[in-house]
Amino acid sequence: MNVTITVNGEKTSHEVEDRTLLVHHLRDVVGLTATNVGCDTSTCGACTVLVNGESVKSCTVLAAQVDGDEVQTLEGLAGENGELDPMQSAFREHHALQCGFCTPGMVMAATSLLRENPHPTEEEVRAALKGNLCRCTGYHNIVQAIMSAAESAEGAR
Amino acid sequence: MIPPKFAYRRAGSAEEAVSLLAEYGDEAKILAGGHSLLPLMKLRLAQPEFLIDIGRVHELSYIRGEADHIAVGALTRYHDLEHSELLAAELPLLAHASGKVGDPQVRHRGTIGGSIAHGESASDVPAVVLALDGTLVVSGPSGVREIPSSEFFLGPFETVLEPDELLTEIRLPRPASPGWSFQKLTSRAIDWAIVAVAVQGSSVGLVNMGSTPLRATATERALADGASITDAAARAAEGTSPFADRNASPEYRKHLARVLVRRGLEEAAGRAG
């Protein structure tokens, strides 16, 4: 079937097998490989992307299900000249990554959180990261980074 | 893991979904959020030939206050239940329990109807609907029928839904008693409940205490007979046959049911004032 998805602001249209998962579509067809396949069982969150602005686990969504929708991946966050967006900068500033495998999913989950709740408490940040596992167990700095991104967005306002 | 091959069909309306079901019969499965079905398909535990996607049937996504009940469209997502002002005011048990399902990503996709039609006894919301004495509205080729939630669940992944029927609405009467509680114990934060308990007034629903969601009938009877919370909760596991798995033995699940029902009844009584 044909699926047309706006990925990071650009319209993409491809013929895919009906059973194609969104994460494979993004990585293998569209060619955006920041989104990782981790557990493949909608547990670990490494494959988190935004569909119409909301976080989803792209290993458990068919490409066909988001036909006509807008998808944002980690590649879509940085500006045109490569300048990092505030969440990416905060992750860098706070050393919120060790091996980096979970990072694209963490950043997208955090981006979705701040869109829904611009001023989360630390407890709310931790609850919102329930579906994102960091096997380096670097949660402390990840939480700090997200709190800091929320504060800097407030400062910029 | 890639799911086995199937043919994808998108329904534009509930009516179209029902007619597609009539055409494909038990070779087809309804796809809503897909967060129960797609994982089973990846494991080859489900291999439908057709998936009928109702994800765009927006007419099935709503939360409405009616004269004597709250009507929830089957395609309403956990995220929408969790953040509904109407539910926060009228059915806080459902809003709160929905916010405890999975994680934010899962709640952005998973739907109340999908969870109920899937018939997984470890799922939170079916036991909540059971405790709230919900009624399930289903559409089929011969029309609409209403099924009490107490008669809906038959066994693991088995309900009274016929292969050509679509769950369209969940009707929840306004509770007579305002006190409520939802108690859930998991191993890791994201896991399914080892056991969970939904309390509304003196109605008690049990998650993962057998092959279907259950009511703690012995506890409810004891409360009706005037027993104390402690004495009634001690009977919470009567008549249940919970499974053993890597998280818990049946004995431990029964212990959890008694403890969580006591905590739930106490919290509900506190909220009722």
mmCIF file of C-alpha atoms in Angstrom, chain A residues 25 74 90 112 119 146:
data_model
loop_
_atom_site.group_PDB
_atom_site.id
_atom_site.type_symbol
_atom_site.label_atom_id
_atom_site.label_comp_id
_atom_site.label_asym_id
_atom_site.label_seq_id
_atom_site.Cartn_x
_atom_site.Cartn_y
_atom_site.Cartn_z
ATOM 1 C CA HIS A 25 9.824 2.520 7.691
ATOM 2 C CA LEU A 74 15.229 13.235 16.642
ATOM 3 C CA ALA A 90 20.147 20.429 27.976
ATOM 4 C CA SER A 112 6.402 15.310 24.279
ATOM 5 C CA HIS A 119 6.387 23.020 34.079
ATOM 6 C CA ILE A 146 14.683 17.854 31.356
#
